[in-house]
mmCIF file of C-alpha atoms and ligand atoms in Angstrom:
data_model
loop_
_atom_site.group_PDB
_atom_site.id
_atom_site.type_symbol
_atom_site.label_atom_id
_atom_site.label_comp_id
_atom_site.label_asym_id
_atom_site.label_seq_id
_atom_site.Cartn_x
_atom_site.Cartn_y
_atom_site.Cartn_z
ATOM 1 C CA MET A 1 -4.453 -29.509 33.332
ATOM 2 C CA LYS A 2 -4.086 -31.193 30.129
ATOM 3 C CA HIS A 3 -1.143 -29.499 29.313
ATOM 4 C CA PRO A 4 2.202 -28.639 31.486
ATOM 5 C CA PRO A 5 2.629 -25.249 33.169
ATOM 6 C CA ALA A 6 4.150 -22.609 31.415
ATOM 7 C CA TYR A 7 6.840 -20.411 32.439
ATOM 8 C CA TYR A 8 7.213 -16.853 31.030
ATOM 9 C CA ALA A 9 10.746 -16.843 29.916
ATOM 10 C CA ASP A 10 10.253 -20.355 28.126
ATOM 11 C CA TYR A 11 7.242 -19.475 26.608
ATOM 12 C CA LEU A 12 8.776 -16.250 25.206
ATOM 13 C CA GLN A 13 12.090 -18.140 24.009
ATOM 14 C CA LEU A 14 13.977 -15.094 25.976
ATOM 15 C CA ASP A 15 16.952 -16.917 26.604
ATOM 16 C CA LYS A 16 17.368 -16.858 22.620
ATOM 17 C CA ILE A 17 16.156 -13.528 21.965
ATOM 18 C CA LEU A 18 18.081 -11.932 25.098
ATOM 19 C CA SER A 19 21.474 -13.751 23.834
ATOM 20 C CA ALA A 20 21.174 -12.624 20.220
ATOM 21 C CA GLN A 21 22.789 -8.864 20.867
ATOM 22 C CA SER A 22 26.487 -9.458 19.530
ATOM 23 C CA PRO A 23 27.911 -5.823 19.137
ATOM 24 C CA ARG A 24 30.512 -6.604 16.462
ATOM 25 C CA SER A 25 32.670 -3.243 17.484
ATOM 26 C CA ALA A 26 33.301 -5.321 21.087
ATOM 27 C CA GLU A 27 33.985 -8.416 19.369
ATOM 28 C CA PHE A 28 37.019 -6.758 17.220
ATOM 29 C CA GLY A 29 38.326 -4.951 20.532
ATOM 30 C CA LYS A 30 36.629 -1.736 19.856
ATOM 31 C CA PRO A 31 33.563 -1.419 22.250
ATOM 32 C CA ALA A 32 31.361 1.169 20.771
ATOM 33 C CA HIS A 33 28.395 1.624 23.128
ATOM 34 C CA ASP A 34 25.614 3.077 20.870
ATOM 35 C CA GLU A 35 25.949 -0.114 18.847
ATOM 36 C CA MET A 36 23.413 -1.869 21.520
ATOM 37 C CA LEU A 37 20.960 0.336 20.393
ATOM 38 C CA PHE A 38 21.561 0.195 16.228
ATOM 39 C CA ILE A 39 21.261 -3.724 16.997
ATOM 40 C CA THR A 40 18.084 -3.951 19.144
ATOM 41 C CA THR A 41 16.267 -1.540 17.151
ATOM 42 C CA HIS A 42 16.632 -3.615 13.707
ATOM 43 C CA GLN A 43 15.700 -6.344 15.653
ATOM 44 C CA VAL A 44 12.537 -4.666 16.768
ATOM 45 C CA PHE A 45 11.858 -3.669 13.745
ATOM 46 C CA GLU A 46 12.503 -7.250 12.225
ATOM 47 C CA ILE A 47 9.783 -8.992 14.499
ATOM 48 C CA TRP A 48 7.145 -6.535 14.008
ATOM 49 C CA PHE A 49 7.953 -6.970 9.911
ATOM 50 C CA LYS A 50 7.261 -10.918 10.775
ATOM 51 C CA GLN A 51 4.171 -10.002 12.352
ATOM 52 C CA ILE A 52 3.140 -7.776 9.408
ATOM 53 C CA LEU A 53 4.053 -10.721 7.296
ATOM 54 C CA HIS A 54 1.685 -13.026 9.501
ATOM 55 C CA GLU A 55 -1.113 -10.640 9.180
ATOM 56 C CA LEU A 56 -0.365 -10.276 5.139
ATOM 57 C CA ASP A 57 -0.673 -13.835 4.343
ATOM 58 C CA SER A 58 -3.820 -14.653 6.422
ATOM 59 C CA VAL A 59 -5.349 -11.798 4.350
ATOM 60 C CA ARG A 60 -4.064 -13.253 1.149
ATOM 61 C CA GLU A 61 -5.177 -16.471 1.694
ATOM 62 C CA MET A 62 -8.712 -15.396 2.511
ATOM 63 C CA PHE A 63 -8.792 -13.888 -1.027
ATOM 64 C CA LEU A 64 -7.246 -17.062 -2.814
ATOM 65 C CA GLY A 65 -10.497 -18.807 -4.071
ATOM 66 C CA ASP A 66 -12.504 -18.039 -6.506
ATOM 67 C CA TYR A 67 -15.222 -17.131 -3.605
ATOM 68 C CA VAL A 68 -14.681 -14.498 -0.953
ATOM 69 C CA ASP A 69 -16.893 -14.878 2.108
ATOM 70 C CA GLU A 70 -18.126 -11.540 3.515
ATOM 71 C CA LYS A 71 -17.537 -12.631 7.045
ATOM 72 C CA SER A 72 -13.971 -12.430 6.231
ATOM 73 C CA ILE A 73 -13.605 -9.074 4.687
ATOM 74 C CA GLY A 74 -14.215 -7.678 8.316
ATOM 75 C CA VAL A 75 -11.595 -9.659 9.579
ATOM 76 C CA ALA A 76 -9.563 -8.721 6.571
ATOM 77 C CA VAL A 77 -10.102 -5.190 7.329
ATOM 78 C CA SER A 78 -8.896 -5.299 10.906
ATOM 79 C CA ARG A 79 -5.879 -7.046 9.983
ATOM 80 C CA LEU A 80 -4.959 -4.657 7.293
ATOM 81 C CA ASN A 81 -5.726 -2.141 9.920
ATOM 82 C CA ARG A 82 -3.392 -3.915 12.827
ATOM 83 C CA VAL A 83 -0.613 -3.642 9.873
ATOM 84 C CA ALA A 84 -0.751 -0.115 9.415
ATOM 85 C CA THR A 85 -0.742 0.363 12.865
ATOM 86 C CA ILE A 86 2.680 -1.328 13.310
ATOM 87 C CA GLN A 87 3.660 0.777 10.534
ATOM 88 C CA SER A 88 3.108 4.073 12.741
ATOM 89 C CA ALA A 89 4.492 2.671 15.720
ATOM 90 C CA LEU A 90 7.603 1.957 13.923
ATOM 91 C CA ILE A 91 7.666 5.303 11.877
ATOM 92 C CA GLU A 92 7.632 7.012 15.820
ATOM 93 C CA GLN A 93 10.733 4.168 16.416
ATOM 94 C CA PHE A 94 13.175 5.874 14.556
ATOM 95 C CA ARG A 95 13.018 8.821 17.071
ATOM 96 C CA ILE A 96 14.803 6.382 19.399
ATOM 97 C CA LEU A 97 17.625 5.606 16.863
ATOM 98 C CA GLU A 98 17.831 9.367 16.476
ATOM 99 C CA THR A 99 19.455 9.854 20.074
ATOM 100 C CA MET A 100 22.611 7.784 18.799
ATOM 101 C CA THR A 101 24.825 10.877 17.098
ATOM 102 C CA PRO A 102 26.342 10.749 13.972
ATOM 103 C CA LEU A 103 29.510 10.525 15.309
ATOM 104 C CA ASP A 104 29.012 7.856 17.769
ATOM 105 C CA PHE A 105 27.372 5.995 14.742
ATOM 106 C CA LEU A 106 30.413 6.155 13.012
ATOM 107 C CA GLU A 107 32.326 4.622 15.798
ATOM 108 C CA PHE A 108 31.240 1.351 14.650
ATOM 109 C CA ARG A 109 29.916 1.722 11.075
ATOM 110 C CA ASP A 110 32.697 0.058 9.636
ATOM 111 C CA PHE A 111 32.260 -3.035 11.308
ATOM 112 C CA LEU A 112 29.127 -3.802 9.539
ATOM 113 C CA SER A 113 30.270 -3.163 5.739
ATOM 114 C CA PRO A 114 29.135 -4.782 3.560
ATOM 115 C CA ALA A 115 25.765 -5.505 5.514
ATOM 116 C CA SER A 116 22.933 -3.481 5.014
ATOM 117 C CA GLY A 117 18.979 -3.073 5.673
ATOM 118 C CA PHE A 118 18.970 -3.671 1.892
ATOM 119 C CA GLN A 119 19.446 -7.112 2.784
ATOM 120 C CA SER A 120 15.992 -7.615 4.873
ATOM 121 C CA VAL A 121 14.608 -10.235 3.562
ATOM 122 C CA GLN A 122 11.295 -9.951 5.230
ATOM 123 C CA PHE A 123 11.119 -6.190 4.269
ATOM 124 C CA ARG A 124 11.415 -7.872 0.526
ATOM 125 C CA LEU A 125 8.694 -10.073 1.264
ATOM 126 C CA ILE A 126 6.769 -7.714 2.573
ATOM 127 C CA GLU A 127 6.806 -5.663 -0.628
ATOM 128 C CA ASN A 128 6.670 -8.247 -3.198
ATOM 129 C CA LYS A 129 3.302 -10.200 -1.289
ATOM 130 C CA LEU A 130 1.906 -6.329 -1.013
ATOM 131 C CA GLY A 131 2.732 -6.546 -5.003
ATOM 132 C CA LEU A 132 5.459 -4.747 -5.534
ATOM 133 C CA LYS A 133 7.015 -5.687 -9.339
ATOM 134 C CA ARG A 134 10.390 -6.389 -9.811
ATOM 135 C CA GLN A 135 10.301 -4.339 -12.901
ATOM 136 C CA ALA A 136 8.785 -1.302 -11.288
ATOM 137 C CA ARG A 137 11.790 -1.343 -8.964
ATOM 138 C CA LEU A 138 14.702 0.890 -9.090
ATOM 139 C CA ASP A 139 18.246 -0.380 -10.110
ATOM 140 C CA PHE A 140 20.745 -1.160 -7.744
ATOM 141 C CA ASN A 141 24.063 -0.335 -8.941
ATOM 142 C CA ASP A 142 22.642 -1.821 -11.991
ATOM 143 C CA ALA A 143 22.002 -5.170 -10.325
ATOM 144 C CA PRO A 144 18.556 -6.937 -9.458
ATOM 145 C CA TYR A 145 17.268 -6.087 -6.267
ATOM 146 C CA ASP A 146 17.640 -9.697 -4.472
ATOM 147 C CA LYS A 147 21.293 -10.116 -5.898
ATOM 148 C CA ARG A 148 23.196 -8.826 -2.713
ATOM 149 C CA LEU A 149 20.670 -11.640 -0.472
ATOM 150 C CA SER A 150 21.750 -15.118 0.316
ATOM 151 C CA GLU A 151 20.331 -17.728 -1.852
ATOM 152 C CA ALA A 152 18.528 -19.255 0.800
ATOM 153 C CA HIS A 153 16.427 -15.538 0.965
ATOM 154 C CA GLN A 154 16.669 -15.061 -2.915
ATOM 155 C CA ALA A 155 14.633 -17.978 -3.078
ATOM 156 C CA LEU A 156 11.919 -16.852 -0.668
ATOM 157 C CA ALA A 157 11.719 -13.519 -2.398
ATOM 158 C CA GLN A 158 11.554 -14.945 -5.549
ATOM 159 C CA ARG A 159 8.726 -17.223 -4.605
ATOM 160 C CA ALA A 160 6.639 -14.104 -3.494
ATOM 161 C CA GLU A 161 7.041 -12.665 -6.863
ATOM 162 C CA ILE A 162 5.500 -16.028 -8.312
ATOM 163 C CA GLU A 163 2.771 -16.329 -5.807
ATOM 164 C CA PRO A 164 -0.789 -13.848 -5.834
ATOM 165 C CA SER A 165 -0.056 -10.841 -4.093
ATOM 166 C CA LEU A 166 -2.430 -8.595 -1.946
ATOM 167 C CA PHE A 167 -2.641 -6.355 -5.074
ATOM 168 C CA ASP A 168 -3.665 -9.214 -7.565
ATOM 169 C CA LEU A 169 -5.944 -10.676 -5.305
ATOM 170 C CA VAL A 170 -7.809 -7.713 -4.609
ATOM 171 C CA GLU A 171 -8.045 -6.896 -8.320
ATOM 172 C CA ARG A 172 -9.667 -10.158 -8.994
ATOM 173 C CA TRP A 173 -12.185 -9.782 -6.029
ATOM 174 C CA LEU A 174 -13.244 -6.615 -7.481
ATOM 175 C CA GLU A 175 -13.507 -8.107 -10.865
ATOM 176 C CA ARG A 176 -15.738 -10.557 -9.563
ATOM 177 C CA THR A 177 -18.070 -7.584 -8.287
ATOM 178 C CA PRO A 178 -21.456 -8.459 -8.842
ATOM 179 C CA PHE A 179 -23.273 -5.534 -8.389
ATOM 180 C CA LEU A 180 -22.300 -3.245 -11.697
ATOM 181 C CA LYS A 181 -25.857 -3.852 -12.841
ATOM 182 C CA PHE A 182 -29.556 -4.410 -11.268
ATOM 183 C CA GLY A 183 -32.191 -5.013 -13.640
ATOM 184 C CA ASP A 184 -32.394 -1.996 -15.907
ATOM 185 C CA PHE A 185 -29.887 -0.080 -13.700
ATOM 186 C CA ASP A 186 -26.442 0.212 -15.110
ATOM 187 C CA PHE A 187 -23.770 1.589 -12.722
ATOM 188 C CA TRP A 188 -21.398 2.715 -15.719
ATOM 189 C CA ARG A 189 -23.944 4.230 -18.241
ATOM 190 C CA SER A 190 -25.509 5.888 -15.293
ATOM 191 C CA TYR A 191 -22.420 7.039 -13.722
ATOM 192 C CA LYS A 192 -21.242 8.162 -17.019
ATOM 193 C CA GLU A 193 -24.331 10.332 -17.947
ATOM 194 C CA ALA A 194 -23.791 12.022 -14.550
ATOM 195 C CA VAL A 195 -20.449 12.978 -14.898
ATOM 196 C CA GLU A 196 -21.571 14.488 -18.227
ATOM 197 C CA ARG A 197 -24.300 16.534 -16.662
ATOM 198 C CA MET A 198 -21.571 17.590 -14.138
ATOM 199 C CA LEU A 199 -19.143 18.882 -16.599
ATOM 200 C CA ASP A 200 -22.213 20.520 -18.659
ATOM 201 C CA ARG A 201 -23.146 22.105 -15.644
ATOM 202 C CA ASP A 202 -19.383 23.419 -14.714
ATOM 203 C CA ARG A 203 -18.694 24.769 -18.474
ATOM 204 C CA GLU A 204 -22.278 26.619 -17.667
ATOM 205 C CA THR A 205 -21.157 27.812 -14.564
ATOM 206 C CA ILE A 206 -17.722 29.336 -15.956
ATOM 207 C CA GLU A 207 -19.515 30.555 -19.323
ATOM 208 C CA ARG A 208 -22.477 32.567 -17.369
ATOM 209 C CA ASN A 209 -19.927 33.680 -14.377
ATOM 210 C CA PRO A 210 -20.304 37.750 -14.660
ATOM 211 C CA THR A 211 -17.056 38.352 -12.181
ATOM 212 C CA LEU A 212 -15.267 36.240 -14.526
ATOM 213 C CA SER A 213 -13.347 38.328 -17.275
ATOM 214 C CA GLU A 214 -12.895 36.447 -21.129
ATOM 215 C CA ALA A 215 -9.229 35.599 -19.961
ATOM 216 C CA GLU A 216 -10.457 34.348 -16.673
ATOM 217 C CA LYS A 217 -13.198 32.262 -18.891
ATOM 218 C CA ILE A 218 -10.342 30.607 -21.332
ATOM 219 C CA GLN A 219 -8.303 29.982 -18.541
ATOM 220 C CA GLU A 220 -10.996 27.906 -16.548
ATOM 221 C CA LEU A 221 -12.309 26.641 -19.414
ATOM 222 C CA SER A 222 -8.970 25.173 -20.518
ATOM 223 C CA GLN A 223 -8.610 23.636 -17.056
ATOM 224 C CA LEU A 224 -11.831 22.129 -17.359
ATOM 225 C CA SER A 225 -11.253 20.406 -20.629
ATOM 226 C CA ARG A 226 -8.282 18.574 -18.688
ATOM 227 C CA THR A 227 -11.018 17.101 -16.517
ATOM 228 C CA ILE A 228 -13.287 16.232 -19.325
ATOM 229 C CA GLU A 229 -9.704 14.768 -20.892
ATOM 230 C CA ASN A 230 -9.180 12.528 -17.650
ATOM 231 C CA PHE A 231 -12.616 11.380 -17.601
ATOM 232 C CA ALA A 232 -12.632 10.357 -21.067
ATOM 233 C CA ALA A 233 -9.586 8.236 -20.838
ATOM 234 C CA LEU A 234 -11.565 6.354 -17.445
ATOM 235 C CA PHE A 235 -14.588 5.792 -20.224
ATOM 236 C CA SER A 236 -12.501 4.106 -22.617
ATOM 237 C CA GLU A 237 -11.551 0.985 -22.409
ATOM 238 C CA GLU A 238 -9.007 1.160 -25.404
ATOM 239 C CA LYS A 239 -7.439 4.166 -23.676
ATOM 240 C CA HIS A 240 -7.092 2.374 -20.027
ATOM 241 C CA LYS A 241 -5.204 -0.616 -21.411
ATOM 242 C CA GLU A 242 -2.985 2.264 -23.296
ATOM 243 C CA PHE A 243 -2.193 3.385 -20.104
ATOM 244 C CA VAL A 244 -1.691 0.202 -18.268
ATOM 245 C CA ALA A 245 0.847 -0.910 -21.015
ATOM 246 C CA MET A 246 2.561 2.822 -20.414
ATOM 247 C CA GLY A 247 2.671 1.955 -16.552
ATOM 248 C CA ALA A 248 0.655 4.742 -16.090
ATOM 249 C CA ARG A 249 -2.180 2.462 -14.547
ATOM 250 C CA ARG A 250 -1.887 -1.007 -13.168
ATOM 251 C CA LEU A 251 -5.245 -2.003 -12.139
ATOM 252 C CA SER A 252 -7.722 -3.515 -14.676
ATOM 253 C CA TYR A 253 -10.522 -2.034 -16.446
ATOM 254 C CA ALA A 254 -13.288 -4.123 -14.747
ATOM 255 C CA ALA A 255 -11.307 -3.826 -11.375
ATOM 256 C CA THR A 256 -11.141 -0.067 -11.696
ATOM 257 C CA LYS A 257 -14.857 0.149 -12.138
ATOM 258 C CA ALA A 258 -16.214 -1.745 -9.343
ATOM 259 C CA ALA A 259 -13.448 0.198 -6.858
ATOM 260 C CA LEU A 260 -15.228 3.228 -8.512
ATOM 261 C CA LEU A 261 -18.484 2.032 -7.564
ATOM 262 C CA ILE A 262 -17.706 0.954 -4.130
ATOM 263 C CA MET A 263 -15.842 4.458 -3.118
ATOM 264 C CA LEU A 264 -18.785 6.472 -4.775
ATOM 265 C CA TYR A 265 -21.786 3.775 -2.891
ATOM 266 C CA ARG A 266 -19.655 3.142 0.295
ATOM 267 C CA ASP A 267 -22.773 4.382 2.349
ATOM 268 C CA GLN A 268 -24.836 1.428 0.970
ATOM 269 C CA PRO A 269 -24.002 -1.191 3.931
ATOM 270 C CA ILE A 270 -23.092 -4.133 1.386
ATOM 271 C CA LEU A 271 -20.198 -2.066 0.239
ATOM 272 C CA HIS A 272 -19.287 -0.265 3.191
ATOM 273 C CA LEU A 273 -16.583 -2.761 4.330
ATOM 274 C CA PRO A 274 -15.176 -3.009 0.555
ATOM 275 C CA PHE A 275 -14.856 0.476 1.183
ATOM 276 C CA ARG A 276 -12.936 -0.064 4.286
ATOM 277 C CA LEU A 277 -11.081 -2.535 2.959
ATOM 278 C CA LEU A 278 -9.429 -0.522 -0.235
ATOM 279 C CA THR A 279 -8.918 2.404 2.467
ATOM 280 C CA ALA A 280 -6.549 0.279 4.770
ATOM 281 C CA LEU A 281 -4.708 -0.525 1.331
ATOM 282 C CA VAL A 282 -4.383 3.165 0.945
ATOM 283 C CA GLU A 283 -3.252 3.808 4.553
ATOM 284 C CA ILE A 284 -0.598 0.636 4.494
ATOM 285 C CA ASP A 285 0.587 1.888 1.159
ATOM 286 C CA GLU A 286 1.138 5.372 2.358
ATOM 287 C CA SER A 287 2.228 4.226 5.691
ATOM 288 C CA LEU A 288 5.279 2.534 3.814
ATOM 289 C CA ALA A 289 5.851 5.362 1.936
ATOM 290 C CA ALA A 290 5.891 7.768 5.000
ATOM 291 C CA TRP A 291 8.396 5.171 6.742
ATOM 292 C CA ARG A 292 10.310 5.336 3.589
ATOM 293 C CA TYR A 293 10.641 8.848 3.826
ATOM 294 C CA ARG A 294 11.681 8.642 7.641
ATOM 295 C CA HIS A 295 14.335 6.131 6.956
ATOM 296 C CA ALA A 296 15.582 8.341 4.013
ATOM 297 C CA LEU A 297 15.780 11.336 6.965
ATOM 298 C CA VAL A 298 17.505 9.249 9.338
ATOM 299 C CA VAL A 299 20.003 8.220 6.973
ATOM 300 C CA GLN A 300 20.999 11.653 5.645
ATOM 301 C CA ARG A 301 21.062 12.699 9.306
ATOM 302 C CA MET A 302 23.368 9.988 9.769
ATOM 303 C CA ILE A 303 25.804 9.285 6.888
ATOM 304 C CA GLY A 304 24.682 13.130 5.232
ATOM 305 C CA THR A 305 25.598 11.747 1.499
ATOM 306 C CA LYS A 306 27.837 9.534 1.787
ATOM 307 C CA ILE A 307 27.210 5.993 0.176
ATOM 308 C CA GLY A 308 25.321 3.296 2.007
ATOM 309 C CA THR A 309 27.135 0.424 3.586
ATOM 310 C CA GLY A 310 25.493 -1.778 0.823
ATOM 311 C CA GLY A 311 27.142 0.136 -1.985
ATOM 312 C CA SER A 312 23.856 2.212 -2.882
ATOM 313 C CA SER A 313 23.608 6.036 -3.342
ATOM 314 C CA GLY A 314 22.104 6.333 0.239
ATOM 315 C CA HIS A 315 19.870 8.742 0.823
ATOM 316 C CA ALA A 316 19.409 9.487 -2.536
ATOM 317 C CA TYR A 317 18.661 6.089 -3.535
ATOM 318 C CA LEU A 318 16.125 6.001 -0.753
ATOM 319 C CA LYS A 319 14.215 8.909 -1.525
ATOM 320 C CA GLN A 320 13.450 8.131 -5.009
ATOM 321 C CA THR A 321 11.768 4.497 -3.630
ATOM 322 C CA ILE A 322 9.504 6.783 -2.036
ATOM 323 C CA ASP A 323 7.425 7.311 -5.081
ATOM 324 C CA ALA A 324 8.628 4.344 -7.206
ATOM 325 C CA HIS A 325 7.828 1.972 -5.129
ATOM 326 C CA ARG A 326 4.276 2.806 -4.486
ATOM 327 C CA ILE A 327 1.844 -0.114 -5.010
ATOM 328 C CA PHE A 328 -1.859 0.814 -4.393
ATOM 329 C CA THR A 329 -1.343 4.017 -6.455
ATOM 330 C CA ASP A 330 -4.387 3.447 -8.398
ATOM 331 C CA PHE A 331 -6.893 3.315 -5.452
ATOM 332 C CA PHE A 332 -5.393 6.741 -4.438
ATOM 333 C CA ASN A 333 -6.074 8.281 -7.894
ATOM 334 C CA LEU A 334 -9.911 7.105 -7.872
ATOM 335 C CA SER A 335 -10.425 10.253 -6.100
ATOM 336 C CA THR A 336 -9.963 11.671 -9.086
ATOM 337 C CA PHE A 337 -13.171 10.741 -10.673
ATOM 338 C CA LEU A 338 -15.171 11.031 -7.435
ATOM 339 C CA ILE A 339 -18.350 13.211 -7.719
ATOM 340 C CA PRO A 340 -20.524 14.927 -5.337
ATOM 341 C CA ARG A 341 -23.374 12.603 -3.642
ATOM 342 C CA SER A 342 -25.536 15.397 -4.866
ATOM 343 C CA ALA A 343 -24.400 14.660 -8.633
ATOM 344 C CA LEU A 344 -24.596 10.753 -8.206
ATOM 345 C CA PRO A 345 -27.209 8.839 -9.971
ATOM 346 C CA GLU A 346 -29.689 7.478 -7.779
ATOM 347 C CA LEU A 347 -30.038 3.776 -7.413
ATOM 348 C CA PRO A 348 -33.630 2.074 -8.031
ATOM 349 C CA ALA A 349 -35.040 0.941 -5.266
ATOM 350 C CA GLU A 350 -34.465 -2.755 -6.510
ATOM 351 C CA ALA A 351 -30.588 -2.465 -5.994
ATOM 352 C CA GLU A 352 -31.118 -0.649 -3.242
ATOM 353 C CA ARG A 353 -32.808 -3.255 -1.365
ATOM 354 C CA GLU A 354 -29.925 -5.923 -2.970
ATOM 355 C CA LEU A 355 -27.187 -3.227 -0.917
ATOM 356 C CA GLY A 356 -29.141 -3.681 2.300
ATOM 357 C CA PHE A 357 -27.988 -5.905 4.858
ATOM 358 C CA PHE A 358 -30.214 -8.796 3.812
ATOM 359 C CA TYR A 359 -28.130 -9.681 1.022
ATOM 360 C CA GLY A 360 -26.063 -12.167 2.742
ATOM 361 C CA SER A 361 -23.284 -14.460 1.383
ATOM 362 C CA GLU A 362 -25.587 -17.597 0.789
ATOM 363 C CA SER A 363 -27.631 -15.434 -2.095
ATOM 364 C CA LEU A 364 -24.187 -14.550 -3.843
ATOM 365 C CA LYS A 365 -22.870 -18.075 -4.153
ATOM 366 C CA LYS A 366 -26.027 -19.080 -6.032
HETATM 367 C C1 HEM B 1 21.746 4.637 11.560
HETATM 368 C C2 HEM B 1 20.561 4.354 11.212
HETATM 369 C C3 HEM B 1 20.483 3.802 9.452
HETATM 370 C C4 HEM B 1 21.328 3.841 8.298
HETATM 371 C C5 HEM B 1 22.479 4.744 8.530
HETATM 372 C C6 HEM B 1 20.717 3.209 7.518
HETATM 373 C C7 HEM B 1 21.141 3.614 5.834
HETATM 374 C C8 HEM B 1 20.670 2.317 4.895
HETATM 375 C C9 HEM B 1 21.191 2.574 3.652
HETATM 376 C C10 HEM B 1 22.243 3.854 3.211
HETATM 377 C C11 HEM B 1 20.366 2.423 2.841
HETATM 378 C C12 HEM B 1 20.224 1.894 1.226
HETATM 379 C C13 HEM B 1 21.044 0.723 0.918
HETATM 380 C C14 HEM B 1 22.418 0.559 1.288
HETATM 381 O O1 HEM B 1 23.392 1.460 0.399
HETATM 382 O O2 HEM B 1 23.091 0.319 1.967
HETATM 383 C C15 HEM B 1 19.576 1.382 3.709
HETATM 384 C C16 HEM B 1 18.485 0.490 3.104
HETATM 385 C C17 HEM B 1 17.340 -0.007 3.922
HETATM 386 N N1 HEM B 1 17.449 0.238 5.444
HETATM 387 FE FE1 HEM B 1 18.604 1.299 6.525
HETATM 388 N N2 HEM B 1 19.793 2.518 7.668
HETATM 389 C C18 HEM B 1 19.752 2.958 8.980
HETATM 390 C C19 HEM B 1 18.718 2.380 9.906
HETATM 391 C C20 HEM B 1 17.844 1.051 9.457
HETATM 392 C C21 HEM B 1 16.513 0.693 10.593
HETATM 393 C C22 HEM B 1 16.541 0.868 12.030
HETATM 394 C C23 HEM B 1 15.847 -0.094 9.687
HETATM 395 C C24 HEM B 1 15.002 -0.893 10.060
HETATM 396 C C25 HEM B 1 14.718 -2.358 9.750
HETATM 397 C C26 HEM B 1 16.526 -0.208 8.214
HETATM 398 C C27 HEM B 1 16.358 -0.900 7.270
HETATM 399 C C28 HEM B 1 16.409 -0.564 5.828
HETATM 400 C C29 HEM B 1 15.853 -1.250 4.638
HETATM 401 C C30 HEM B 1 14.562 -2.413 4.999
HETATM 402 C C31 HEM B 1 16.685 -0.988 3.714
HETATM 403 C C32 HEM B 1 15.945 -1.308 2.515
HETATM 404 C C33 HEM B 1 15.150 -0.042 1.526
HETATM 405 C C34 HEM B 1 14.935 -0.305 -0.081
HETATM 406 O O3 HEM B 1 15.738 -0.714 -0.472
HETATM 407 O O4 HEM B 1 13.824 0.125 -0.233
HETATM 408 N N3 HEM B 1 17.387 0.984 8.275
HETATM 409 N N4 HEM B 1 19.633 1.521 4.963
#
């Protein structure tokens, strides 16, 4: 054997982990039984945050270069799905903490001040590495989000803001998608024509529907005109840029087109893994929003409308972050522009062939 025998407790460094629960209530002579649960729960969350960061860093690494090997996409999808699975487990674990009553929490809450989950640097790293931007964050007592972190933690959080986030890297990768044109087939032009045909058909269906009154027709046509406006904004790069400037959209125009191609033609073998990758990002963002909501409920249950130990408005602040701190919203909103499979432009034989499995990474490099 080339390596010395391992011993369970040493390998897992259990001496460190199991001696790291030091309730402050006992330290200050007022032992509160439930503080142990409070500490354990936070520590378990933080260890899982570490695992999430490990997965996110490895996926970011795969997307850093100018070329992403197709083989990595499958691995990236598995790792991102793992992140989402961990998130589900964490959301479920709030239940354990809720076996502590609000009154039991009050026994030791004062000893925590002014520490707060707001100072969890790993949580900030997860947000920043996924792609949450400083300017998109809610104001926290009119101070930047990292003001309450130690200097060392501020440096870590700020470095993660400068490095390309998963959002940036996936956006660049989408912008490089080579499948938007095949010979005479131009995806964007064909898709636009298909949308126009579909909307024309919708208008005719409303106008010719004998069961609708004139008033109902006017109402349905006005709804249809809103859909038409939505699509018109999609087909105008200028309009798209305006939306990006206003903060209503974030994903670049080129990346949006590629993401739509992937969503619409996901049944094509070569686009299936990219589709699963975009779906995994949606899943992670959704789980993060669900985590925020679940945490906000726990907070309301424990402290009602009291301010947090970190000084925020507590439940009210946390509830606002659910919407304000979403990252991959553009990928959710792609569904607005999906059209039924039956209305999709048919791919020419050449494109069908190229999107088949034989289109390997070697041919992409050329
Ligand atoms: C009794 C249970 C809990 C209470 C009463 C509570 C309370 C709060 C409050 C009030 C805030 C807002 C900042 C502040 O003013 O302090 C906050 C933020 C936070 N808490 Fe908790 N928390 C609890 C459990 C947890 C657990 C188990 C975790 C897991 C690590 C956690 C992680 C966080 C994080 C990451 C933030 C920052 C959220 C953001 O700014 O978006 N909290 N918590």
